[in-house]
Amino acid sequence: GPSNSEGAGKVSLLKKVPALKDGDFTLAECTAILLYLSRKYNTPDHWYPSDIHKRARVDEYLSWHHANIRANAPKTMWIKVLIPLFTGQPLPSEKLQEVMEGLSTSLKQFEERFLQDKAFIIGSEISLADLVAIVELMQPVGVGCDIFEDRPRLREWRRRVEDAVGKELFFQAHEMILNIKELSNIQIDPQLKEQLAPVLMKMLK
């Protein structure tokens, strides 16, 4: 999301997070950061395979993800928690229904095109594609929209991702998302509300 701090502008020209500062080198955009870190630290091959075809499948998913899963899943969190928090007004239920319909279409494509009958998106081992996907898909869960409940194939994929990452680490990584409703109880600075409310509303258009 956007950040108006002076420090954020020095790391990311877009003043958005996530952003990375590694010594004198700065980098924005989550996918670029993941790929940079996997190359720099020589991570196990399955995360971003050296095999040209497997790597291309990871890239294919990452390219598709932004206009599909990412275009819909995070909006559930904005609609149910963040926008009401910053505007003081709940959004019409029709808005959530619209987003859930778009997400349902994306999930159907995800299962049929990418997951198919494989354990993970590119085959028998977990990759960056699975990590990017699961982070977005846990956001609806955090606001009470359990997208895994009626999708056994998707539910089993999530279980395998949890096992591959390690359950403790998995839930630690998603702790903030899964407890996002607790934000409803905090007091927001009125000036911050005034700044962020129009930005959040714009994200839904």
mmCIF file with all atom_site columns, C-alpha atoms in Angstrom:
data_model
loop_
_atom_site.group_PDB
_atom_site.id
_atom_site.type_symbol
_atom_site.label_atom_id
_atom_site.label_alt_id
_atom_site.label_comp_id
_atom_site.label_asym_id
_atom_site.label_entity_id
_atom_site.label_seq_id
_atom_site.pdbx_PDB_ins_code
_atom_site.Cartn_x
_atom_site.Cartn_y
_atom_site.Cartn_z
_atom_site.occupancy
_atom_site.B_iso_or_equiv
_atom_site.pdbx_formal_charge
_atom_site.auth_seq_id
_atom_site.auth_comp_id
_atom_site.auth_asym_id
_atom_site.auth_atom_id
_atom_site.pdbx_PDB_model_num
ATOM 1   C CA . GLY A 1 1   ? 0.000   0.000   0.000   1.00 0.00 ? 1   GLY A CA 1
ATOM 2   C CA . PRO A 1 2   ? 1.006   3.673   -0.222  1.00 0.00 ? 2   PRO A CA 1
ATOM 3   C CA . SER A 1 3   ? 3.198   5.370   2.347   1.00 0.00 ? 3   SER A CA 1
ATOM 4   C CA . ASN A 1 4   ? 3.626   9.119   2.658   1.00 0.00 ? 4   ASN A CA 1
ATOM 5   C CA . SER A 1 5   ? 6.762   9.005   4.792   1.00 0.00 ? 5   SER A CA 1
ATOM 6   C CA . GLU A 1 6   ? 9.958   10.620  3.563   1.00 0.00 ? 6   GLU A CA 1
ATOM 7   C CA . GLY A 1 7   ? 11.888  7.380   4.128   1.00 0.00 ? 7   GLY A CA 1
ATOM 8   C CA . ALA A 1 8   ? 9.525   5.417   1.890   1.00 0.00 ? 8   ALA A CA 1
ATOM 9   C CA . GLY A 1 9   ? 10.192  7.827   -0.980  1.00 0.00 ? 9   GLY A CA 1
ATOM 10  C CA . LYS A 1 10  ? 13.902  7.117   -0.747  1.00 0.00 ? 10  LYS A CA 1
ATOM 11  C CA . VAL A 1 11  ? 13.392  3.359   -1.056  1.00 0.00 ? 11  VAL A CA 1
ATOM 12  C CA . SER A 1 12  ? 10.523  3.262   -3.548  1.00 0.00 ? 12  SER A CA 1
ATOM 13  C CA . LEU A 1 13  ? 9.809   5.962   -6.131  1.00 0.00 ? 13  LEU A CA 1
ATOM 14  C CA . LEU A 1 14  ? 6.158   4.934   -5.918  1.00 0.00 ? 14  LEU A CA 1
ATOM 15  C CA . LYS A 1 15  ? 6.198   5.355   -2.104  1.00 0.00 ? 15  LYS A CA 1
ATOM 16  C CA . LYS A 1 16  ? 4.640   1.926   -1.698  1.00 0.00 ? 16  LYS A CA 1
ATOM 17  C CA . VAL A 1 17  ? 5.384   -1.137  0.375   1.00 0.00 ? 17  VAL A CA 1
ATOM 18  C CA . PRO A 1 18  ? 6.766   -3.693  0.180   1.00 0.00 ? 18  PRO A CA 1
ATOM 19  C CA . ALA A 1 19  ? 10.128  -2.206  -0.676  1.00 0.00 ? 19  ALA A CA 1
ATOM 20  C CA . LEU A 1 20  ? 13.652  -3.501  -0.093  1.00 0.00 ? 20  LEU A CA 1
ATOM 21  C CA . LYS A 1 21  ? 16.843  -1.690  0.850   1.00 0.00 ? 21  LYS A CA 1
ATOM 22  C CA . ASP A 1 22  ? 19.922  -3.893  0.594   1.00 0.00 ? 22  ASP A CA 1
ATOM 23  C CA . GLY A 1 23  ? 22.958  -1.724  1.252   1.00 0.00 ? 23  GLY A CA 1
ATOM 24  C CA . ASP A 1 24  ? 22.869  0.978   -1.412  1.00 0.00 ? 24  ASP A CA 1
ATOM 25  C CA . PHE A 1 25  ? 20.498  -1.032  -3.589  1.00 0.00 ? 25  PHE A CA 1
ATOM 26  C CA . THR A 1 26  ? 16.760  -0.398  -3.388  1.00 0.00 ? 26  THR A CA 1
ATOM 27  C CA . LEU A 1 27  ? 13.953  -2.346  -5.019  1.00 0.00 ? 27  LEU A CA 1
ATOM 28  C CA . ALA A 1 28  ? 10.161  -2.097  -5.093  1.00 0.00 ? 28  ALA A CA 1
ATOM 29  C CA . GLU A 1 29  ? 7.377   -4.550  -6.019  1.00 0.00 ? 29  GLU A CA 1
ATOM 30  C CA . CYS A 1 30  ? 6.903   -7.806  -4.118  1.00 0.00 ? 30  CYS A CA 1
ATOM 31  C CA . THR A 1 31  ? 7.539   -10.188 -7.022  1.00 0.00 ? 31  THR A CA 1
ATOM 32  C CA . ALA A 1 32  ? 10.770  -8.467  -8.005  1.00 0.00 ? 32  ALA A CA 1
ATOM 33  C CA . ILE A 1 33  ? 11.886  -8.586  -4.364  1.00 0.00 ? 33  ILE A CA 1
ATOM 34  C CA . LEU A 1 34  ? 11.148  -12.314 -4.066  1.00 0.00 ? 34  LEU A CA 1
ATOM 35  C CA . LEU A 1 35  ? 13.073  -13.099 -7.240  1.00 0.00 ? 35  LEU A CA 1
ATOM 36  C CA . TYR A 1 36  ? 16.003  -10.914 -6.177  1.00 0.00 ? 36  TYR A CA 1
ATOM 37  C CA . LEU A 1 37  ? 16.250  -12.594 -2.759  1.00 0.00 ? 37  LEU A CA 1
ATOM 38  C CA . SER A 1 38  ? 15.999  -16.102 -4.238  1.00 0.00 ? 38  SER A CA 1
ATOM 39  C CA . ARG A 1 39  ? 18.892  -15.344 -6.594  1.00 0.00 ? 39  ARG A CA 1
ATOM 40  C CA . LYS A 1 40  ? 21.065  -13.499 -4.090  1.00 0.00 ? 40  LYS A CA 1
ATOM 41  C CA . TYR A 1 41  ? 20.859  -16.129 -1.378  1.00 0.00 ? 41  TYR A CA 1
ATOM 42  C CA . ASN A 1 42  ? 21.002  -19.151 -3.672  1.00 0.00 ? 42  ASN A CA 1
ATOM 43  C CA . THR A 1 43  ? 17.832  -20.668 -2.262  1.00 0.00 ? 43  THR A CA 1
ATOM 44  C CA . PRO A 1 44  ? 16.946  -24.327 -2.871  1.00 0.00 ? 44  PRO A CA 1
ATOM 45  C CA . ASP A 1 45  ? 16.205  -24.891 -6.529  1.00 0.00 ? 45  ASP A CA 1
ATOM 46  C CA . HIS A 1 46  ? 12.531  -25.753 -6.095  1.00 0.00 ? 46  HIS A CA 1
ATOM 47  C CA . TRP A 1 47  ? 11.646  -22.159 -5.098  1.00 0.00 ? 47  TRP A CA 1
ATOM 48  C CA . TYR A 1 48  ? 12.665  -20.730 -8.490  1.00 0.00 ? 48  TYR A CA 1
ATOM 49  C CA . PRO A 1 49  ? 13.876  -23.695 -10.567 1.00 0.00 ? 49  PRO A CA 1
ATOM 50  C CA . SER A 1 50  ? 16.931  -23.580 -12.774 1.00 0.00 ? 50  SER A CA 1
ATOM 51  C CA . ASP A 1 51  ? 15.100  -25.807 -15.272 1.00 0.00 ? 51  ASP A CA 1
ATOM 52  C CA . ILE A 1 52  ? 13.998  -23.358 -17.967 1.00 0.00 ? 52  ILE A CA 1
ATOM 53  C CA . HIS A 1 53  ? 10.532  -24.852 -18.394 1.00 0.00 ? 53  HIS A CA 1
ATOM 54  C CA . LYS A 1 54  ? 9.743   -25.031 -14.679 1.00 0.00 ? 54  LYS A CA 1
ATOM 55  C CA . ARG A 1 55  ? 11.001  -21.489 -14.196 1.00 0.00 ? 55  ARG A CA 1
ATOM 56  C CA . ALA A 1 56  ? 8.812   -20.352 -17.079 1.00 0.00 ? 56  ALA A CA 1
ATOM 57  C CA . ARG A 1 57  ? 5.799   -21.925 -15.329 1.00 0.00 ? 57  ARG A CA 1
ATOM 58  C CA . VAL A 1 58  ? 6.568   -19.930 -12.176 1.00 0.00 ? 58  VAL A CA 1
ATOM 59  C CA . ASP A 1 59  ? 6.867   -16.780 -14.288 1.00 0.00 ? 59  ASP A CA 1
ATOM 60  C CA . GLU A 1 60  ? 3.625   -17.611 -16.080 1.00 0.00 ? 60  GLU A CA 1
ATOM 61  C CA . TYR A 1 61  ? 1.746   -17.893 -12.810 1.00 0.00 ? 61  TYR A CA 1
ATOM 62  C CA . LEU A 1 62  ? 3.283   -14.718 -11.368 1.00 0.00 ? 62  LEU A CA 1
ATOM 63  C CA . SER A 1 63  ? 2.249   -12.800 -14.500 1.00 0.00 ? 63  SER A CA 1
ATOM 64  C CA . TRP A 1 64  ? -1.326  -14.134 -14.326 1.00 0.00 ? 64  TRP A CA 1
ATOM 65  C CA . HIS A 1 65  ? -1.637  -13.665 -10.579 1.00 0.00 ? 65  HIS A CA 1
ATOM 66  C CA . HIS A 1 66  ? -1.615  -9.862  -10.482 1.00 0.00 ? 66  HIS A CA 1
ATOM 67  C CA . ALA A 1 67  ? -4.580  -9.375  -12.785 1.00 0.00 ? 67  ALA A CA 1
ATOM 68  C CA . ASN A 1 68  ? -6.615  -12.202 -11.272 1.00 0.00 ? 68  ASN A CA 1
ATOM 69  C CA . ILE A 1 69  ? -6.106  -13.467 -7.703  1.00 0.00 ? 69  ILE A CA 1
ATOM 70  C CA . ARG A 1 70  ? -4.473  -10.241 -6.557  1.00 0.00 ? 70  ARG A CA 1
ATOM 71  C CA . ALA A 1 71  ? -7.080  -8.130  -8.291  1.00 0.00 ? 71  ALA A CA 1
ATOM 72  C CA . ASN A 1 72  ? -9.822  -9.661  -6.131  1.00 0.00 ? 72  ASN A CA 1
ATOM 73  C CA . ALA A 1 73  ? -8.691  -11.427 -2.938  1.00 0.00 ? 73  ALA A CA 1
ATOM 74  C CA . PRO A 1 74  ? -7.276  -8.401  -1.040  1.00 0.00 ? 74  PRO A CA 1
ATOM 75  C CA . LYS A 1 75  ? -10.426 -6.388  -1.743  1.00 0.00 ? 75  LYS A CA 1
ATOM 76  C CA . THR A 1 76  ? -12.334 -8.583  0.718   1.00 0.00 ? 76  THR A CA 1
ATOM 77  C CA . MET A 1 77  ? -10.124 -7.192  3.491   1.00 0.00 ? 77  MET A CA 1
ATOM 78  C CA . TRP A 1 78  ? -10.600 -3.598  2.314   1.00 0.00 ? 78  TRP A CA 1
ATOM 79  C CA . ILE A 1 79  ? -14.377 -3.982  2.087   1.00 0.00 ? 79  ILE A CA 1
ATOM 80  C CA . LYS A 1 80  ? -14.957 -5.759  5.409   1.00 0.00 ? 80  LYS A CA 1
ATOM 81  C CA . VAL A 1 81  ? -12.325 -4.099  7.633   1.00 0.00 ? 81  VAL A CA 1
ATOM 82  C CA . LEU A 1 82  ? -10.095 -1.354  6.248   1.00 0.00 ? 82  LEU A CA 1
ATOM 83  C CA . ILE A 1 83  ? -12.516 0.936   4.433   1.00 0.00 ? 83  ILE A CA 1
ATOM 84  C CA . PRO A 1 84  ? -15.092 0.898   7.284   1.00 0.00 ? 84  PRO A CA 1
ATOM 85  C CA . LEU A 1 85  ? -12.229 1.578   9.706   1.00 0.00 ? 85  LEU A CA 1
ATOM 86  C CA . PHE A 1 86  ? -11.006 4.638   7.811   1.00 0.00 ? 86  PHE A CA 1
ATOM 87  C CA . THR A 1 87  ? -14.334 5.999   6.591   1.00 0.00 ? 87  THR A CA 1
ATOM 88  C CA . GLY A 1 88  ? -16.520 5.069   9.541   1.00 0.00 ? 88  GLY A CA 1
ATOM 89  C CA . GLN A 1 89  ? -19.105 3.630   7.152   1.00 0.00 ? 89  GLN A CA 1
ATOM 90  C CA . PRO A 1 90  ? -19.700 0.009   6.080   1.00 0.00 ? 90  PRO A CA 1
ATOM 91  C CA . LEU A 1 91  ? -19.838 -0.694  2.375   1.00 0.00 ? 91  LEU A CA 1
ATOM 92  C CA . PRO A 1 92  ? -22.968 -2.191  0.771   1.00 0.00 ? 92  PRO A CA 1
ATOM 93  C CA . SER A 1 93  ? -23.067 -6.000  0.818   1.00 0.00 ? 93  SER A CA 1
ATOM 94  C CA . GLU A 1 94  ? -23.408 -5.891  -2.971  1.00 0.00 ? 94  GLU A CA 1
ATOM 95  C CA . LYS A 1 95  ? -19.815 -4.672  -3.207  1.00 0.00 ? 95  LYS A CA 1
ATOM 96  C CA . LEU A 1 96  ? -18.492 -7.728  -1.375  1.00 0.00 ? 96  LEU A CA 1
ATOM 97  C CA . GLN A 1 97  ? -20.701 -10.004 -3.484  1.00 0.00 ? 97  GLN A CA 1
ATOM 98  C CA . GLU A 1 98  ? -19.262 -8.471  -6.649  1.00 0.00 ? 98  GLU A CA 1
ATOM 99  C CA . VAL A 1 99  ? -15.696 -9.035  -5.455  1.00 0.00 ? 99  VAL A CA 1
ATOM 100 C CA . MET A 1 100 ? -16.452 -12.615 -4.351  1.00 0.00 ? 100 MET A CA 1
ATOM 101 C CA . GLU A 1 101 ? -17.899 -13.410 -7.769  1.00 0.00 ? 101 GLU A CA 1
ATOM 102 C CA . GLY A 1 102 ? -14.730 -12.148 -9.449  1.00 0.00 ? 102 GLY A CA 1
ATOM 103 C CA . LEU A 1 103 ? -12.610 -14.102 -6.987  1.00 0.00 ? 103 LEU A CA 1
ATOM 104 C CA . SER A 1 104 ? -14.651 -17.257 -7.609  1.00 0.00 ? 104 SER A CA 1
ATOM 105 C CA . THR A 1 105 ? -13.933 -16.984 -11.337 1.00 0.00 ? 105 THR A CA 1
ATOM 106 C CA . SER A 1 106 ? -10.209 -16.537 -10.629 1.00 0.00 ? 106 SER A CA 1
ATOM 107 C CA . LEU A 1 107 ? -10.165 -19.518 -8.248  1.00 0.00 ? 107 LEU A CA 1
ATOM 108 C CA . LYS A 1 108 ? -11.825 -21.721 -10.858 1.00 0.00 ? 108 LYS A CA 1
ATOM 109 C CA . GLN A 1 109 ? -9.120  -20.742 -13.354 1.00 0.00 ? 109 GLN A CA 1
ATOM 110 C CA . PHE A 1 110 ? -6.440  -21.247 -10.714 1.00 0.00 ? 110 PHE A CA 1
ATOM 111 C CA . GLU A 1 111 ? -7.598  -24.808 -10.039 1.00 0.00 ? 111 GLU A CA 1
ATOM 112 C CA . GLU A 1 112 ? -8.208  -25.788 -13.648 1.00 0.00 ? 112 GLU A CA 1
ATOM 113 C CA . ARG A 1 113 ? -5.318  -24.030 -15.369 1.00 0.00 ? 113 ARG A CA 1
ATOM 114 C CA . PHE A 1 114 ? -2.522  -23.976 -12.818 1.00 0.00 ? 114 PHE A CA 1
ATOM 115 C CA . LEU A 1 115 ? -3.166  -26.501 -10.053 1.00 0.00 ? 115 LEU A CA 1
ATOM 116 C CA . GLN A 1 116 ? -4.887  -29.226 -12.081 1.00 0.00 ? 116 GLN A CA 1
ATOM 117 C CA . ASP A 1 117 ? -4.032  -32.581 -10.434 1.00 0.00 ? 117 ASP A CA 1
ATOM 118 C CA . LYS A 1 118 ? -0.572  -31.530 -9.241  1.00 0.00 ? 118 LYS A CA 1
ATOM 119 C CA . ALA A 1 119 ? 0.556   -31.191 -5.630  1.00 0.00 ? 119 ALA A CA 1
ATOM 120 C CA . PHE A 1 120 ? 1.770   -27.635 -6.238  1.00 0.00 ? 120 PHE A CA 1
ATOM 121 C CA . ILE A 1 121 ? 1.451   -25.079 -9.013  1.00 0.00 ? 121 ILE A CA 1
ATOM 122 C CA . ILE A 1 122 ? 4.448   -26.264 -11.041 1.00 0.00 ? 122 ILE A CA 1
ATOM 123 C CA . GLY A 1 123 ? 4.553   -29.906 -9.977  1.00 0.00 ? 123 GLY A CA 1
ATOM 124 C CA . SER A 1 124 ? 5.552   -32.010 -6.997  1.00 0.00 ? 124 SER A CA 1
ATOM 125 C CA . GLU A 1 125 ? 7.478   -29.303 -5.117  1.00 0.00 ? 125 GLU A CA 1
ATOM 126 C CA . ILE A 1 126 ? 6.531   -25.946 -3.673  1.00 0.00 ? 126 ILE A CA 1
ATOM 127 C CA . SER A 1 127 ? 7.734   -22.813 -5.483  1.00 0.00 ? 127 SER A CA 1
ATOM 128 C CA . LEU A 1 128 ? 7.531   -19.032 -5.255  1.00 0.00 ? 128 LEU A CA 1
ATOM 129 C CA . ALA A 1 129 ? 4.292   -19.276 -7.240  1.00 0.00 ? 129 ALA A CA 1
ATOM 130 C CA . ASP A 1 130 ? 2.632   -21.121 -4.348  1.00 0.00 ? 130 ASP A CA 1
ATOM 131 C CA . LEU A 1 131 ? 3.906   -18.600 -1.789  1.00 0.00 ? 131 LEU A CA 1
ATOM 132 C CA . VAL A 1 132 ? 2.596   -15.633 -3.766  1.00 0.00 ? 132 VAL A CA 1
ATOM 133 C CA . ALA A 1 133 ? -0.771  -17.343 -4.245  1.00 0.00 ? 133 ALA A CA 1
ATOM 134 C CA . ILE A 1 134 ? -1.320  -18.421 -0.640  1.00 0.00 ? 134 ILE A CA 1
ATOM 135 C CA . VAL A 1 135 ? -0.545  -14.994 0.827   1.00 0.00 ? 135 VAL A CA 1
ATOM 136 C CA . GLU A 1 136 ? -3.344  -13.425 -1.212  1.00 0.00 ? 136 GLU A CA 1
ATOM 137 C CA . LEU A 1 137 ? -5.791  -16.257 -0.579  1.00 0.00 ? 137 LEU A CA 1
ATOM 138 C CA . MET A 1 138 ? -5.404  -16.097 3.189   1.00 0.00 ? 138 MET A CA 1
ATOM 139 C CA . GLN A 1 139 ? -6.701  -12.514 3.167   1.00 0.00 ? 139 GLN A CA 1
ATOM 140 C CA . PRO A 1 140 ? -10.363 -13.451 2.560   1.00 0.00 ? 140 PRO A CA 1
ATOM 141 C CA . VAL A 1 141 ? -10.009 -16.091 5.293   1.00 0.00 ? 141 VAL A CA 1
ATOM 142 C CA . GLY A 1 142 ? -8.863  -13.418 7.738   1.00 0.00 ? 142 GLY A CA 1
ATOM 143 C CA . VAL A 1 143 ? -12.115 -11.477 7.282   1.00 0.00 ? 143 VAL A CA 1
ATOM 144 C CA . GLY A 1 144 ? -14.411 -14.489 7.474   1.00 0.00 ? 144 GLY A CA 1
ATOM 145 C CA . CYS A 1 145 ? -14.679 -15.443 3.794   1.00 0.00 ? 145 CYS A CA 1
ATOM 146 C CA . ASP A 1 146 ? -13.449 -19.051 3.855   1.00 0.00 ? 146 ASP A CA 1
ATOM 147 C CA . ILE A 1 147 ? -12.748 -19.650 0.172   1.00 0.00 ? 147 ILE A CA 1
ATOM 148 C CA . PHE A 1 148 ? -11.285 -23.095 0.913   1.00 0.00 ? 148 PHE A CA 1
ATOM 149 C CA . GLU A 1 149 ? -14.363 -24.552 2.609   1.00 0.00 ? 149 GLU A CA 1
ATOM 150 C CA . ASP A 1 150 ? -16.223 -25.742 -0.501  1.00 0.00 ? 150 ASP A CA 1
ATOM 151 C CA . ARG A 1 151 ? -13.175 -26.316 -2.699  1.00 0.00 ? 151 ARG A CA 1
ATOM 152 C CA . PRO A 1 152 ? -11.521 -29.616 -1.704  1.00 0.00 ? 152 PRO A CA 1
ATOM 153 C CA . ARG A 1 153 ? -8.773  -29.380 -4.330  1.00 0.00 ? 153 ARG A CA 1
ATOM 154 C CA . LEU A 1 154 ? -7.853  -25.898 -3.183  1.00 0.00 ? 154 LEU A CA 1
ATOM 155 C CA . ARG A 1 155 ? -8.111  -26.928 0.481   1.00 0.00 ? 155 ARG A CA 1
ATOM 156 C CA . GLU A 1 156 ? -5.713  -29.834 -0.020  1.00 0.00 ? 156 GLU A CA 1
ATOM 157 C CA . TRP A 1 157 ? -3.264  -27.560 -1.853  1.00 0.00 ? 157 TRP A CA 1
ATOM 158 C CA . ARG A 1 158 ? -3.341  -25.152 1.095   1.00 0.00 ? 158 ARG A CA 1
ATOM 159 C CA . ARG A 1 159 ? -2.627  -28.047 3.482   1.00 0.00 ? 159 ARG A CA 1
ATOM 160 C CA . ARG A 1 160 ? 0.368   -29.098 1.394   1.00 0.00 ? 160 ARG A CA 1
ATOM 161 C CA . VAL A 1 161 ? 1.691   -25.528 1.349   1.00 0.00 ? 161 VAL A CA 1
ATOM 162 C CA . GLU A 1 162 ? 1.328   -25.374 5.142   1.00 0.00 ? 162 GLU A CA 1
ATOM 163 C CA . ASP A 1 163 ? 3.202   -28.662 5.528   1.00 0.00 ? 163 ASP A CA 1
ATOM 164 C CA . ALA A 1 164 ? 5.958   -27.616 3.112   1.00 0.00 ? 164 ALA A CA 1
ATOM 165 C CA . VAL A 1 165 ? 6.524   -24.289 4.855   1.00 0.00 ? 165 VAL A CA 1
ATOM 166 C CA . GLY A 1 166 ? 5.937   -25.674 8.350   1.00 0.00 ? 166 GLY A CA 1
ATOM 167 C CA . LYS A 1 167 ? 2.678   -25.000 10.198  1.00 0.00 ? 167 LYS A CA 1
ATOM 168 C CA . GLU A 1 168 ? 4.261   -22.815 12.870  1.00 0.00 ? 168 GLU A CA 1
ATOM 169 C CA . LEU A 1 169 ? 6.015   -20.595 10.329  1.00 0.00 ? 169 LEU A CA 1
ATOM 170 C CA . PHE A 1 170 ? 2.937   -20.566 8.088   1.00 0.00 ? 170 PHE A CA 1
ATOM 171 C CA . PHE A 1 171 ? 0.651   -19.205 10.806  1.00 0.00 ? 171 PHE A CA 1
ATOM 172 C CA . GLN A 1 172 ? 3.326   -16.856 12.096  1.00 0.00 ? 172 GLN A CA 1
ATOM 173 C CA . ALA A 1 173 ? 3.636   -15.366 8.597   1.00 0.00 ? 173 ALA A CA 1
ATOM 174 C CA . HIS A 1 174 ? -0.151  -14.938 8.337   1.00 0.00 ? 174 HIS A CA 1
ATOM 175 C CA . GLU A 1 175 ? -0.767  -13.860 11.936  1.00 0.00 ? 175 GLU A CA 1
ATOM 176 C CA . MET A 1 176 ? -1.532  -10.239 11.074  1.00 0.00 ? 176 MET A CA 1
ATOM 177 C CA . ILE A 1 177 ? -3.884  -11.214 8.237   1.00 0.00 ? 177 ILE A CA 1
ATOM 178 C CA . LEU A 1 178 ? -5.745  -13.765 10.363  1.00 0.00 ? 178 LEU A CA 1
ATOM 179 C CA . ASN A 1 179 ? -6.197  -11.206 13.152  1.00 0.00 ? 179 ASN A CA 1
ATOM 180 C CA . ILE A 1 180 ? -7.056  -8.293  10.872  1.00 0.00 ? 180 ILE A CA 1
ATOM 181 C CA . LYS A 1 181 ? -10.520 -7.879  12.431  1.00 0.00 ? 181 LYS A CA 1
ATOM 182 C CA . GLU A 1 182 ? -8.857  -6.691  15.627  1.00 0.00 ? 182 GLU A CA 1
ATOM 183 C CA . LEU A 1 183 ? -8.036  -3.461  13.781  1.00 0.00 ? 183 LEU A CA 1
ATOM 184 C CA . SER A 1 184 ? -11.693 -2.514  14.140  1.00 0.00 ? 184 SER A CA 1
ATOM 185 C CA . ASN A 1 185 ? -11.039 -1.775  17.821  1.00 0.00 ? 185 ASN A CA 1
ATOM 186 C CA . ILE A 1 186 ? -8.155  0.660   17.383  1.00 0.00 ? 186 ILE A CA 1
ATOM 187 C CA . GLN A 1 187 ? -8.356  4.447   17.248  1.00 0.00 ? 187 GLN A CA 1
ATOM 188 C CA . ILE A 1 188 ? -7.151  6.015   13.998  1.00 0.00 ? 188 ILE A CA 1
ATOM 189 C CA . ASP A 1 189 ? -5.697  9.499   13.852  1.00 0.00 ? 189 ASP A CA 1
ATOM 190 C CA . PRO A 1 190 ? -8.315  11.723  12.118  1.00 0.00 ? 190 PRO A CA 1
ATOM 191 C CA . GLN A 1 191 ? -5.701  13.227  9.790   1.00 0.00 ? 191 GLN A CA 1
ATOM 192 C CA . LEU A 1 192 ? -4.567  9.768   8.720   1.00 0.00 ? 192 LEU A CA 1
ATOM 193 C CA . LYS A 1 193 ? -8.182  8.795   8.091   1.00 0.00 ? 193 LYS A CA 1
ATOM 194 C CA . GLU A 1 194 ? -8.631  11.839  5.880   1.00 0.00 ? 194 GLU A CA 1
ATOM 195 C CA . GLN A 1 195 ? -5.516  10.947  3.873   1.00 0.00 ? 195 GLN A CA 1
ATOM 196 C CA . LEU A 1 196 ? -6.137  7.230   3.408   1.00 0.00 ? 196 LEU A CA 1
ATOM 197 C CA . ALA A 1 197 ? -9.908  6.989   2.978   1.00 0.00 ? 197 ALA A CA 1
ATOM 198 C CA . PRO A 1 198 ? -9.897  8.299   -0.640  1.00 0.00 ? 198 PRO A CA 1
ATOM 199 C CA . VAL A 1 199 ? -6.915  6.061   -1.508  1.00 0.00 ? 199 VAL A CA 1
ATOM 200 C CA . LEU A 1 200 ? -8.687  2.960   -0.227  1.00 0.00 ? 200 LEU A CA 1
ATOM 201 C CA . MET A 1 201 ? -11.914 3.840   -2.032  1.00 0.00 ? 201 MET A CA 1
ATOM 202 C CA . LYS A 1 202 ? -9.976  4.342   -5.258  1.00 0.00 ? 202 LYS A CA 1
ATOM 203 C CA . MET A 1 203 ? -8.541  0.819   -4.963  1.00 0.00 ? 203 MET A CA 1
ATOM 204 C CA . LEU A 1 204 ? -12.014 -0.657  -5.354  1.00 0.00 ? 204 LEU A CA 1
ATOM 205 C CA . LYS A 1 205 ? -12.778 1.105   -8.617  1.00 0.00 ? 205 LYS A CA 1
#
